[in-house]
Short mmCIF file of C-alpha atoms in Angstrom, two decimals:
data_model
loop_
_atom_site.label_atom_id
_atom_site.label_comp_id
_atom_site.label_asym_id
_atom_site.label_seq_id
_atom_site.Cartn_x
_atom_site.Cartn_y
_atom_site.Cartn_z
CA UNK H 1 0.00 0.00 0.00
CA UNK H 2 1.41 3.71 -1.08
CA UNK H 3 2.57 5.74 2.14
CA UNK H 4 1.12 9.05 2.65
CA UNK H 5 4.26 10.85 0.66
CA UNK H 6 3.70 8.51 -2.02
CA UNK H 7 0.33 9.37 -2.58
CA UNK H 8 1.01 13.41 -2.13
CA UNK H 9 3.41 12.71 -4.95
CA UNK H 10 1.17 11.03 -7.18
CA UNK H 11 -1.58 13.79 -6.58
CA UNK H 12 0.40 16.49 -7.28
CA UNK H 13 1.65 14.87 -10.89
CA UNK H 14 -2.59 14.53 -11.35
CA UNK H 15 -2.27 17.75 -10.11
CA UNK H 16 -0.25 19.01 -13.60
CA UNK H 17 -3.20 17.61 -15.66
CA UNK H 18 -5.78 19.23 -13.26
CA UNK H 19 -4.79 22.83 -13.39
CA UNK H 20 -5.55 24.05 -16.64
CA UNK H 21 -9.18 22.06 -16.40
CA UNK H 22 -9.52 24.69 -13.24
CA UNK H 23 -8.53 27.25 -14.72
CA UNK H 24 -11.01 26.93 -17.82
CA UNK H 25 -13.75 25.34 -14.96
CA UNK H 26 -13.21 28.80 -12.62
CA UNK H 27 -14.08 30.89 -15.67
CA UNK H 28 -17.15 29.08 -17.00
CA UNK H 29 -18.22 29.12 -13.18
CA UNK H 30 -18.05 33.05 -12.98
CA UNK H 31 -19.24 33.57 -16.03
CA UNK H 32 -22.31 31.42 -15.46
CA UNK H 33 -22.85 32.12 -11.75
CA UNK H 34 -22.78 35.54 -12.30
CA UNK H 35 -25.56 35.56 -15.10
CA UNK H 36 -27.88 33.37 -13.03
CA UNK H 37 -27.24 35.66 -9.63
CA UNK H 38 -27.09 38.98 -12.06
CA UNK H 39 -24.02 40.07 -9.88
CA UNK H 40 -20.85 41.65 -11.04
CA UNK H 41 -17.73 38.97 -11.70
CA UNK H 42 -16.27 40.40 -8.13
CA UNK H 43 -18.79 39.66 -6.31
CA UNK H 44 -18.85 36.04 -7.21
CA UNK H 45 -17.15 33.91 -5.49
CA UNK H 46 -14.60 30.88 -7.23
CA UNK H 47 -14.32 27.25 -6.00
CA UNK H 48 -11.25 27.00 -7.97
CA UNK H 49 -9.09 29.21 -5.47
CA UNK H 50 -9.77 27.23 -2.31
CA UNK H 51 -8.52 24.76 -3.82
CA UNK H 52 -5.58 25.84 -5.00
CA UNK H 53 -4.73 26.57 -1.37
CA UNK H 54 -5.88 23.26 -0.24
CA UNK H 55 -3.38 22.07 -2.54
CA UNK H 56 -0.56 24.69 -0.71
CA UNK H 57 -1.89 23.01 2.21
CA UNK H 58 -0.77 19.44 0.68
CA UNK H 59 2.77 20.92 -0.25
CA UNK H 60 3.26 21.87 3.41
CA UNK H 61 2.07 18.52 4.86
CA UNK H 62 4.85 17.28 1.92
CA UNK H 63 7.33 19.59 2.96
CA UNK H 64 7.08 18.77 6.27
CA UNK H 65 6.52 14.66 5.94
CA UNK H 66 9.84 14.52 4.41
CA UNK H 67 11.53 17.26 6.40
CA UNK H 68 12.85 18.87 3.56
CA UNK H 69 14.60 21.65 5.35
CA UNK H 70 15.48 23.48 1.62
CA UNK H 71 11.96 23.86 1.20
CA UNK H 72 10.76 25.04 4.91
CA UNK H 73 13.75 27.29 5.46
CA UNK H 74 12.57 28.87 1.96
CA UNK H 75 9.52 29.51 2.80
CA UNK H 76 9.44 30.42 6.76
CA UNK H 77 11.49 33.48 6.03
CA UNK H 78 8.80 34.78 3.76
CA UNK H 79 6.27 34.14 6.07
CA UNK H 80 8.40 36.34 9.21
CA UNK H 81 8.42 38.98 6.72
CA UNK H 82 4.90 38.91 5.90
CA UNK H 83 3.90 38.81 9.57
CA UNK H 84 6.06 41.91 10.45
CA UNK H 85 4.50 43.52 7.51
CA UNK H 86 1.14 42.73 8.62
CA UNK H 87 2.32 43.84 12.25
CA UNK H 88 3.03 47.22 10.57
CA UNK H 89 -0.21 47.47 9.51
CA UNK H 90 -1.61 46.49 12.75
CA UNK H 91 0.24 49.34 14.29
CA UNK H 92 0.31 52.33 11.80
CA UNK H 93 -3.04 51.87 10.03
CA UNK H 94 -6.67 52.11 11.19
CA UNK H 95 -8.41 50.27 8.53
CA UNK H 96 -6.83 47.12 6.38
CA UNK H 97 -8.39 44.21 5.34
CA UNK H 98 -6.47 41.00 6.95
CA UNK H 99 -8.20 38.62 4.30
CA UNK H 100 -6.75 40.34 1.56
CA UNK H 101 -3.52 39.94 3.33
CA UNK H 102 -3.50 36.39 3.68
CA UNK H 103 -4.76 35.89 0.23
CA UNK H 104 -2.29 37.66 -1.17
CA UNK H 105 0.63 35.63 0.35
CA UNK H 106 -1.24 32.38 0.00
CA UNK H 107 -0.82 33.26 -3.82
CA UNK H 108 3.04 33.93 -3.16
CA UNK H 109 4.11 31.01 -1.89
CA UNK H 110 1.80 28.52 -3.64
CA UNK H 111 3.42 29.79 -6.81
CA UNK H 112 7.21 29.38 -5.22
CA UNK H 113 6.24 26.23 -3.45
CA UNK H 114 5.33 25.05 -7.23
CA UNK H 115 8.60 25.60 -8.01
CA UNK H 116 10.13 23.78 -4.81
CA UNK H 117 8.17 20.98 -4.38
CA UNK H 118 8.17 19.80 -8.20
CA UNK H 119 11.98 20.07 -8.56
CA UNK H 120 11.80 17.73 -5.47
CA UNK H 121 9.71 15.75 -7.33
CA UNK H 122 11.87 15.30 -10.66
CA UNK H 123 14.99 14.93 -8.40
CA UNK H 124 13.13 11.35 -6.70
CA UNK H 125 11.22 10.59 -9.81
CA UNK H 126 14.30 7.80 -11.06
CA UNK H 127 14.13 9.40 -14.37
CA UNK H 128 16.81 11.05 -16.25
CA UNK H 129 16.34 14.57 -17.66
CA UNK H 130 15.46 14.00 -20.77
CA UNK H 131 12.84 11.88 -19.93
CA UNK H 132 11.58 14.24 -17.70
CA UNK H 133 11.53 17.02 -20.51
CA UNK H 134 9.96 14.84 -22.57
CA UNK H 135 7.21 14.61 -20.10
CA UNK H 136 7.00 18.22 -19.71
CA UNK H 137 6.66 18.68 -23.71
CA UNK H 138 3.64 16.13 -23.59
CA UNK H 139 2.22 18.01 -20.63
CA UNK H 140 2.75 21.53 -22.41
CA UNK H 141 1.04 19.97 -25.10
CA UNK H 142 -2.28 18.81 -23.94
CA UNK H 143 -2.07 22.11 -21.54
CA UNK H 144 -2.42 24.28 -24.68
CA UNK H 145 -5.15 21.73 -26.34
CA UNK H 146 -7.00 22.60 -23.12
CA UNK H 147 -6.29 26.42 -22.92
CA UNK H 148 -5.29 27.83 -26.58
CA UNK H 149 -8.65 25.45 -27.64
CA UNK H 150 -11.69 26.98 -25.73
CA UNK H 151 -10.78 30.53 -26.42
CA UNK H 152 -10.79 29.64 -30.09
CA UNK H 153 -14.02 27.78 -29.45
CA UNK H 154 -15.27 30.62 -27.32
CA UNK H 155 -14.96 32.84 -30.00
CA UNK H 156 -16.52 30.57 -32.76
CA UNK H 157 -19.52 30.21 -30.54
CA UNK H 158 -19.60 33.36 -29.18
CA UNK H 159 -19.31 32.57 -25.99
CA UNK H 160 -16.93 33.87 -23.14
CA UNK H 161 -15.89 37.99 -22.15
CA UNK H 162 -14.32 40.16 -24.52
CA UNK H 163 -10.63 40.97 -23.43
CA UNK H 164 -11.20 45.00 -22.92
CA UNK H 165 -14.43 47.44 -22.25
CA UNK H 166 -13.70 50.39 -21.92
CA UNK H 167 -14.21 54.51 -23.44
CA UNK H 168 -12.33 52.90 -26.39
CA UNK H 169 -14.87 50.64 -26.98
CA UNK H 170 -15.22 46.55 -26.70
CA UNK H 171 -11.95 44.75 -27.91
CA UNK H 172 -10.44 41.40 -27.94
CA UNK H 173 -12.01 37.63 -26.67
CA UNK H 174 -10.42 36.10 -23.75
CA UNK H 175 -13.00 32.93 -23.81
CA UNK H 176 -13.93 32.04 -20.02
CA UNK H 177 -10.88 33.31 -18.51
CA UNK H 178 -11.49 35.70 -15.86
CA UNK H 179 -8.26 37.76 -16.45
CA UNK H 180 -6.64 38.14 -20.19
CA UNK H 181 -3.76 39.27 -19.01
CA UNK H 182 -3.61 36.49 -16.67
CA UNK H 183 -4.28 33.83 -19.82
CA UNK H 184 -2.29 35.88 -21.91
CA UNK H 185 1.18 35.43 -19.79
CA UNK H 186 0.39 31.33 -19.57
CA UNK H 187 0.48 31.19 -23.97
CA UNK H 188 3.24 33.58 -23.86
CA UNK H 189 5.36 31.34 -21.16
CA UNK H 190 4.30 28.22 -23.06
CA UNK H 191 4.28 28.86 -26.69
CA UNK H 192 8.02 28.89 -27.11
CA UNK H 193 8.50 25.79 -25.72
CA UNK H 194 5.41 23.93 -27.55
CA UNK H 195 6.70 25.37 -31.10
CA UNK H 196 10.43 24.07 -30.22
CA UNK H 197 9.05 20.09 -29.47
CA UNK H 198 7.54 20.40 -32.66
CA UNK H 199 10.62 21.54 -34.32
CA UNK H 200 13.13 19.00 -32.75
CA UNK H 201 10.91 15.77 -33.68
CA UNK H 202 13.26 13.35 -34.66
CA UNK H 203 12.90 11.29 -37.81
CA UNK H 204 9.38 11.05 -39.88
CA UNK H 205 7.19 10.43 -37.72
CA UNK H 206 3.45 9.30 -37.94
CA UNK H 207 0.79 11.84 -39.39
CA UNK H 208 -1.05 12.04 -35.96
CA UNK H 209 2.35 12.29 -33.99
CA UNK H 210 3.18 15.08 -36.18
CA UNK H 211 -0.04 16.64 -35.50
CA UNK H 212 0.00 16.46 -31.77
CA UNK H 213 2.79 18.14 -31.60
CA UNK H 214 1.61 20.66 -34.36
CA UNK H 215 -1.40 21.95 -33.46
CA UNK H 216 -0.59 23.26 -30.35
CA UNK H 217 2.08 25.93 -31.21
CA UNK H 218 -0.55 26.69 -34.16
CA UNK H 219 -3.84 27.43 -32.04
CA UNK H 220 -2.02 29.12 -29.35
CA UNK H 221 -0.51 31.66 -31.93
CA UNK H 222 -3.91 32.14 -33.05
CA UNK H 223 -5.68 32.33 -29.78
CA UNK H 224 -2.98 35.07 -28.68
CA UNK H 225 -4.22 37.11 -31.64
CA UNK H 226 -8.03 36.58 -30.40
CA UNK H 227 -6.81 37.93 -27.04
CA UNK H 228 -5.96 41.14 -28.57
CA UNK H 229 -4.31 42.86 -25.77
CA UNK H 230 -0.75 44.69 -27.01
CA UNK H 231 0.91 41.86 -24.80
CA UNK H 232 -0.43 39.08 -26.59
CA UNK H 233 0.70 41.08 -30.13
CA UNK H 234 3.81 41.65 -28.93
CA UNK H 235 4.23 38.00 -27.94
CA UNK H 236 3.25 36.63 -31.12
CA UNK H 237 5.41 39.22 -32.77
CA UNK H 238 8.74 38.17 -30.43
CA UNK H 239 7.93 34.55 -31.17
CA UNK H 240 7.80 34.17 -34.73
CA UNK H 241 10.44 36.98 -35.70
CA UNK H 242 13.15 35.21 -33.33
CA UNK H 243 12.16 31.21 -34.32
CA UNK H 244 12.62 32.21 -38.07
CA UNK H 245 15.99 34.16 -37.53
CA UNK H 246 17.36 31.55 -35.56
CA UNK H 247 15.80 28.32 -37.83
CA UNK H 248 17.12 30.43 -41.14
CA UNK H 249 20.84 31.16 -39.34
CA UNK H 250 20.73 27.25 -38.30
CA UNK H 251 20.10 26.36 -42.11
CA UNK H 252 22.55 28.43 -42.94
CA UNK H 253 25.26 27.55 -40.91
CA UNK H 254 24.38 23.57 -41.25
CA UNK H 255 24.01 23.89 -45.43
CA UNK H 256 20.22 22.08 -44.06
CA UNK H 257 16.67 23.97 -43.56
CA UNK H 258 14.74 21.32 -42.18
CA UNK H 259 14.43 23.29 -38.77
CA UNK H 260 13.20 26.12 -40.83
CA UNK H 261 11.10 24.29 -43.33
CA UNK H 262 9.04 22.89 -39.74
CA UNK H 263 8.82 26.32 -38.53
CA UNK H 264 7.19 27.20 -41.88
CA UNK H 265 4.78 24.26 -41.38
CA UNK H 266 3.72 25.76 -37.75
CA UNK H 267 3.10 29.15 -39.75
CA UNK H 268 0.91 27.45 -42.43
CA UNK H 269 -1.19 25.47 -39.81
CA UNK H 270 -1.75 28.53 -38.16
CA UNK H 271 -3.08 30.21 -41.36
CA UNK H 272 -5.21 27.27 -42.37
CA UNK H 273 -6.50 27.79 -38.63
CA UNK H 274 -6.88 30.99 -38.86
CA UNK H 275 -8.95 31.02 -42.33
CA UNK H 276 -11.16 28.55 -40.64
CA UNK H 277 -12.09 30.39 -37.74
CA UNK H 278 -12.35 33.60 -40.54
CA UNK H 279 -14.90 31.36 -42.40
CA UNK H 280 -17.10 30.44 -39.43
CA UNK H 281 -17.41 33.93 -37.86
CA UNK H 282 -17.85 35.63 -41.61
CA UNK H 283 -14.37 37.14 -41.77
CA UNK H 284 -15.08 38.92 -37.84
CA UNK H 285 -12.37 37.47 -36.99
CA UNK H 286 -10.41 40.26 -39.09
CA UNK H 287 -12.57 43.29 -38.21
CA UNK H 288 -11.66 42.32 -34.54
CA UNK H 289 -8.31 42.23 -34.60
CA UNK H 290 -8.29 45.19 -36.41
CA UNK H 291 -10.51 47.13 -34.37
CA UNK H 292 -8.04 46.15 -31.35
CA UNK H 293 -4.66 47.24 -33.38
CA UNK H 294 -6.58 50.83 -34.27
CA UNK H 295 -7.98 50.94 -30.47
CA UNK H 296 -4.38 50.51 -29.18
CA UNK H 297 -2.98 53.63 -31.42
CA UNK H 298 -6.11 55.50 -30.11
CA UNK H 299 -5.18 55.24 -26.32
CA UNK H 300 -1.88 56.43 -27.39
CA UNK H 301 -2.86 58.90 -29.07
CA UNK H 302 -5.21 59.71 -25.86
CA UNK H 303 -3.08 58.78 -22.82
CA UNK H 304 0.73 59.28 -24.06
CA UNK H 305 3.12 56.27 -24.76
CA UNK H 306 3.46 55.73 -20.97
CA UNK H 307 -0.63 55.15 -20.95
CA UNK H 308 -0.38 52.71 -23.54
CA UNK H 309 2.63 50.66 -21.80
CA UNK H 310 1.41 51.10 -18.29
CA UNK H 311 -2.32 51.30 -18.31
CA UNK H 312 -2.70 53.83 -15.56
CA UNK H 313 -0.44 51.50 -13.19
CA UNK H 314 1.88 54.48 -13.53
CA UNK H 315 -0.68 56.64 -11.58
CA UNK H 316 -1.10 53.73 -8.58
CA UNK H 317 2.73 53.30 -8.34
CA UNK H 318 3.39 56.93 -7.93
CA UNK H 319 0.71 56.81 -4.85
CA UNK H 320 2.29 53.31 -3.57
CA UNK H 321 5.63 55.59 -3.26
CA UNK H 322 4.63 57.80 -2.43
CA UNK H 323 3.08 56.52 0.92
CA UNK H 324 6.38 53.92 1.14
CA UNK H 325 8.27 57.09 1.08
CA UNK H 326 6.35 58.84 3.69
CA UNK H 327 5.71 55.97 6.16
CA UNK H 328 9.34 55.85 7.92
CA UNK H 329 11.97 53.27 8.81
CA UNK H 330 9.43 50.65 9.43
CA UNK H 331 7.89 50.70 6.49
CA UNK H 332 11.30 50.45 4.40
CA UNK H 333 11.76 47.01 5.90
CA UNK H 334 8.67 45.34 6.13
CA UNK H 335 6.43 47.50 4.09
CA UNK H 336 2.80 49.23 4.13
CA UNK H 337 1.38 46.56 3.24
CA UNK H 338 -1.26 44.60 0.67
CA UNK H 339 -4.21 44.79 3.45
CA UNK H 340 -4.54 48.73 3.49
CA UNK H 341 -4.50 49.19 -0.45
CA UNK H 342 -7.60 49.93 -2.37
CA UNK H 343 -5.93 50.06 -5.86
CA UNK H 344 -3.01 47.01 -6.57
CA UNK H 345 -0.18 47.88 -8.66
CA UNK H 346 0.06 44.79 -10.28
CA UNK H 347 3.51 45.55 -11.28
CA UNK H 348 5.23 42.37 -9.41
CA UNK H 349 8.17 43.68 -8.16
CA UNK H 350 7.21 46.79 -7.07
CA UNK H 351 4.40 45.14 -5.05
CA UNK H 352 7.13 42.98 -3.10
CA UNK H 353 9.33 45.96 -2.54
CA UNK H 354 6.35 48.60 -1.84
CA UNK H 355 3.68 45.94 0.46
CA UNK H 356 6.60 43.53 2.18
CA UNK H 357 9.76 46.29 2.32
CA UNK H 358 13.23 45.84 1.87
CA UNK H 359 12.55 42.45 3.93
CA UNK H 360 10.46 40.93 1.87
CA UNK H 361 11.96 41.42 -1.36
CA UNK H 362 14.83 39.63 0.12
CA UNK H 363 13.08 36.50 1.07
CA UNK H 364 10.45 36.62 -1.62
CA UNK H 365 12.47 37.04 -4.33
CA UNK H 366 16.04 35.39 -3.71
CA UNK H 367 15.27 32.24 -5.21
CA UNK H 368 13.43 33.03 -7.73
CA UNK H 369 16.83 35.67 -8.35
CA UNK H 370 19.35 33.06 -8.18
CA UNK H 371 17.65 30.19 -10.71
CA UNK H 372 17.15 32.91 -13.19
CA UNK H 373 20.59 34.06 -12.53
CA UNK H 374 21.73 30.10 -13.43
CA UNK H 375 19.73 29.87 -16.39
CA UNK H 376 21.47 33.32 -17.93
CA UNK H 377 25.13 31.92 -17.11
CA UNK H 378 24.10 28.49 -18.75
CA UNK H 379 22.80 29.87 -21.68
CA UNK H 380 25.24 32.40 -22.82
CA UNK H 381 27.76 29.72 -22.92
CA UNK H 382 25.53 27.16 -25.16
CA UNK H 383 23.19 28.69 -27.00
CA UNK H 384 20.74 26.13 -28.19
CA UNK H 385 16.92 26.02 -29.47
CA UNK H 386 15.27 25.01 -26.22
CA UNK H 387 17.46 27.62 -24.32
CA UNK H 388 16.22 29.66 -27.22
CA UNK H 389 12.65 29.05 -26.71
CA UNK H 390 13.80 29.42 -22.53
CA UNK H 391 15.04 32.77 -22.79
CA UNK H 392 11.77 34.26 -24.59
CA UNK H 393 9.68 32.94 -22.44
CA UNK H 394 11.18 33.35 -19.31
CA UNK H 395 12.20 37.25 -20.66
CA UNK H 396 9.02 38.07 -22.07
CA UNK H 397 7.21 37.18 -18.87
CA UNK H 398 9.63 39.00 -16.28
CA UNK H 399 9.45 41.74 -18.82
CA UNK H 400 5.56 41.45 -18.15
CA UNK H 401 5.58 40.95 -14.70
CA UNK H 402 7.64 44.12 -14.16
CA UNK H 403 6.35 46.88 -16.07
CA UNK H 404 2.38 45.93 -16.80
CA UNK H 405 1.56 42.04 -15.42
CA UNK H 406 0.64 40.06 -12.45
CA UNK H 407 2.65 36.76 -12.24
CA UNK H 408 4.35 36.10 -8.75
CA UNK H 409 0.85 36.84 -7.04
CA UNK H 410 -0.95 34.70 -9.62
CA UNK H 411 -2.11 31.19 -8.87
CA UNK H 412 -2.76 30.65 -12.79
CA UNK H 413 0.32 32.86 -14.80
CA UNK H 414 2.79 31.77 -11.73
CA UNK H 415 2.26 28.30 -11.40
CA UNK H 416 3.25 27.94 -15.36
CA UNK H 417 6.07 30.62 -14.36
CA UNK H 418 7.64 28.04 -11.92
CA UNK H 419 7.19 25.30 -13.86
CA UNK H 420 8.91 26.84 -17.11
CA UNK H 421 11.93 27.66 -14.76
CA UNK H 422 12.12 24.14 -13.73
CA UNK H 423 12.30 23.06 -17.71
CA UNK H 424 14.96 25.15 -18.12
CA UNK H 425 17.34 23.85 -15.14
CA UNK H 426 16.74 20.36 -16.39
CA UNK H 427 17.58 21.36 -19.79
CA UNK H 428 21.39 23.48 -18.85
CA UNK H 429 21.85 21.38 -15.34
CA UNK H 430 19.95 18.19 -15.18
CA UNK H 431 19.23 17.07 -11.55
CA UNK H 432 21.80 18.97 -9.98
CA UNK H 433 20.90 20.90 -7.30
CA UNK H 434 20.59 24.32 -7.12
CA UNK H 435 24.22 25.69 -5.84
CA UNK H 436 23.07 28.28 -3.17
CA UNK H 437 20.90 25.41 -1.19
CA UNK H 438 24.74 23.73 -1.39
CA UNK H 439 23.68 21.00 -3.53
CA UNK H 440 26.48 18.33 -3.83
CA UNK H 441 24.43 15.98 -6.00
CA UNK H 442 26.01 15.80 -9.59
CA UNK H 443 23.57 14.73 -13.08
CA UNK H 444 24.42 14.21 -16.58
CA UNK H 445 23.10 17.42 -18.09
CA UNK H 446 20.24 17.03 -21.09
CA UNK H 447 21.19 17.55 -24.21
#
């Protein structure tokens, strides 16, 4: 009979095939709740987070079954900062919201202890990298069947929100997602890597194999162009301009363009996709897109460039300083906390630096510092397609996360986040271990 750990460890590889079925579940829930009850979306309430932190829950009873002391010495600092930030709050302010606190840090560290617990996990898994990446590209597959799918079927059908509504008018289709900039940072993290499986297939293999791997890189193009937001353009845009420079420079160099030639075929599936979907909605599709494009250059004509990028975060920043600025010595280190703001940044970094202090960027954002930090050193000296397809999506989305996007505080962008970081440590360093938790453990490296 499996032991407790052993069946925490099964769960949470379920758990991998479960999360995108939330995430499209959650939506269709709001979206359906909130018709029946005629209430606004935030005043419904979501199964889908509750159990996300049930499932925190289960990495702590993990964390603590097998005493990994990596993982609770990770985490317990964050949670002494958040506590003296929430002490702040306790003593300087006379209104703040303490579930809006906890929430907010639940997020946090569910996202980091994503990242944590499932390196654990490939480390006592008995497989070798490769096989483990191989497993990931499978997974990344069927995630964007699941994701990239409905919002093209959304938008067939009609069905779903549009992406923006605003003065500007009604813009973009984000299916049953609740956030498009939230869905939007999930395609752009996984796109990359689901376009470079397809390119590296080995051989000729079977029709169907060929069009598993395919499709996905093909709808999630096109669903990114559905979303409409001037994230999702510029991810599409990033994508395809770097995969043919670096396919045609490969061709070139190795007198051979069968990289490129595959990374024509992804283009040409996405076109026949696209035409499709043109064909069903009676060539909407096209007005959309170019209603969104034309709305874009109208809020910068309106708002100014830093409008456009920003959104009016720019505005809710300047008052976040402002009142860091203003609140004293205590406030530099611990912060002024999520519970007393009525407006979020949702600018990442600024949010650790401005709500936990000087503390809690520290311990919040250390690790997250010093795997990135190992991917960069790894890549620059080998240069390959999946470190390639790595870089732009782990670039693009810190990019994101620190001038316009909410990842780190995301349950749905963040747990992809994490789990893209992990792909690229397996790919540079196999299953050693990270070098500032003084890993001694030594792996054959994927190639």
């Amino acid at each position: 009979m499996l032991n407790t750990r052993q069946k925490l460890e099964k769960f949470f590889l379920f758990y991998l095939l479960l999360n995108p079925c939330l995430d499209l579940l959650g939506g269709i829930y709001l979206r359906i709740g909130s018709i029946l009850a005629e209430e606004t979306l935030q005043d419904m309430i979501t199964p889908v987070l509750p159990i996300r932190m049930i499932v925190l829950l289960l990495f702590a009873v993990y964390a603590l079954q097998t005493l990994d002391k990596k993982i609770i010495f990770t985490v317990l600092p964050i949670g002494g900062a958040w506590l003296l930030s929430l002490i702040g709050e306790f003593l300087f302010l006379s209104e703040f919201s303490l579930f809006a606190d906890v929430q907010y840090i639940a997020k946090f560290v569910y996202n980091l202890a994503v990242l944590l617990v499932y390196w654990r996990l490939c480390q006592g898994s008995g497989r070798t990298p490769r096989e483990l990446l191989d497993k990931a590209d499978w997974y990344i597959a069927v995630t964007l069947f699941i994701l990239a799918g409905s919002i093209l079927l959304s938008y067939v059908f009609g069905l779903g929100y549009a992406t923006y509504g605003d003065r500007f008018g009604v813009s973009g289709s984000r299916g049953f997602f609740y956030s498009g900039n939230d869905i939007t940072a999930v395609l752009m993290l996984l796109l990359p890597l689901s376009l470079t499986a397809y390119l590296r297939l080995e051989g000729k293999p079977a029709a169907k194999i060929r069009l598993f791997w395919l499709l996905p890189p093909a709808i999630t193009i096109a669903a990114l162009l559905i979303i409409s937001t001037k994230t999702s353009f510029i991810a599409v845009g990033i994508v395809l301009l770097t995969f043919f420079f670096y396919t045609w420079y490969r061709g070139y160099k190795e007198k051979g363009y069968r990289l490129l030639r595959r990374f024509g075929m992804v283009t040409l599936t996405f076109a026949g996709i696209f035409i499709l979907i043109s064909l069903a909605s009676q060539a909407a599709i096209f007005l959309d897109i170019g209603f969104s494009l034309s709305k874009l250059r109208r809020i910068q004509e309106s708002t100014g460039l830093d409008g456009l990028i920003f959104s009016g975060r720019q505005d809710i920043l300047l008052d976040a300083f402002t009142q860091f600025k203003q609140s004293g010595p205590y406030a530099w280190l611990f912060g002024i906390g999520r519970g007393g703001q009525s407006k979020l940044i949702e600018m990442d970094l600024f949010e650790v630096i401005f709500y936990y202090g000087l503390t809690g960027a520290v311990t919040m954002l250390w690790t997250y510092l010093a795997v990135g930090i190992d991917f960069l050193k790894a890549f620059f000296r080998r240069v390959d397609i999946v470190g390639v397809a790595c870089f732009i999506s782990l670039g693009s989305t810190v990019a994101y996360l620190t001038i316009a996007g909410h990842v780190l505080f995301s349950v749905t962008s963040g747990f992809y986040f994490a789990l893209v970081l992990l792909y690229a440590r397996l790919h540079y360093h196999g299953l050693q271990d990270w070098h500032f938790w003084g890993g001694k453990n030594k792996s054959a490296v994927a190639e």
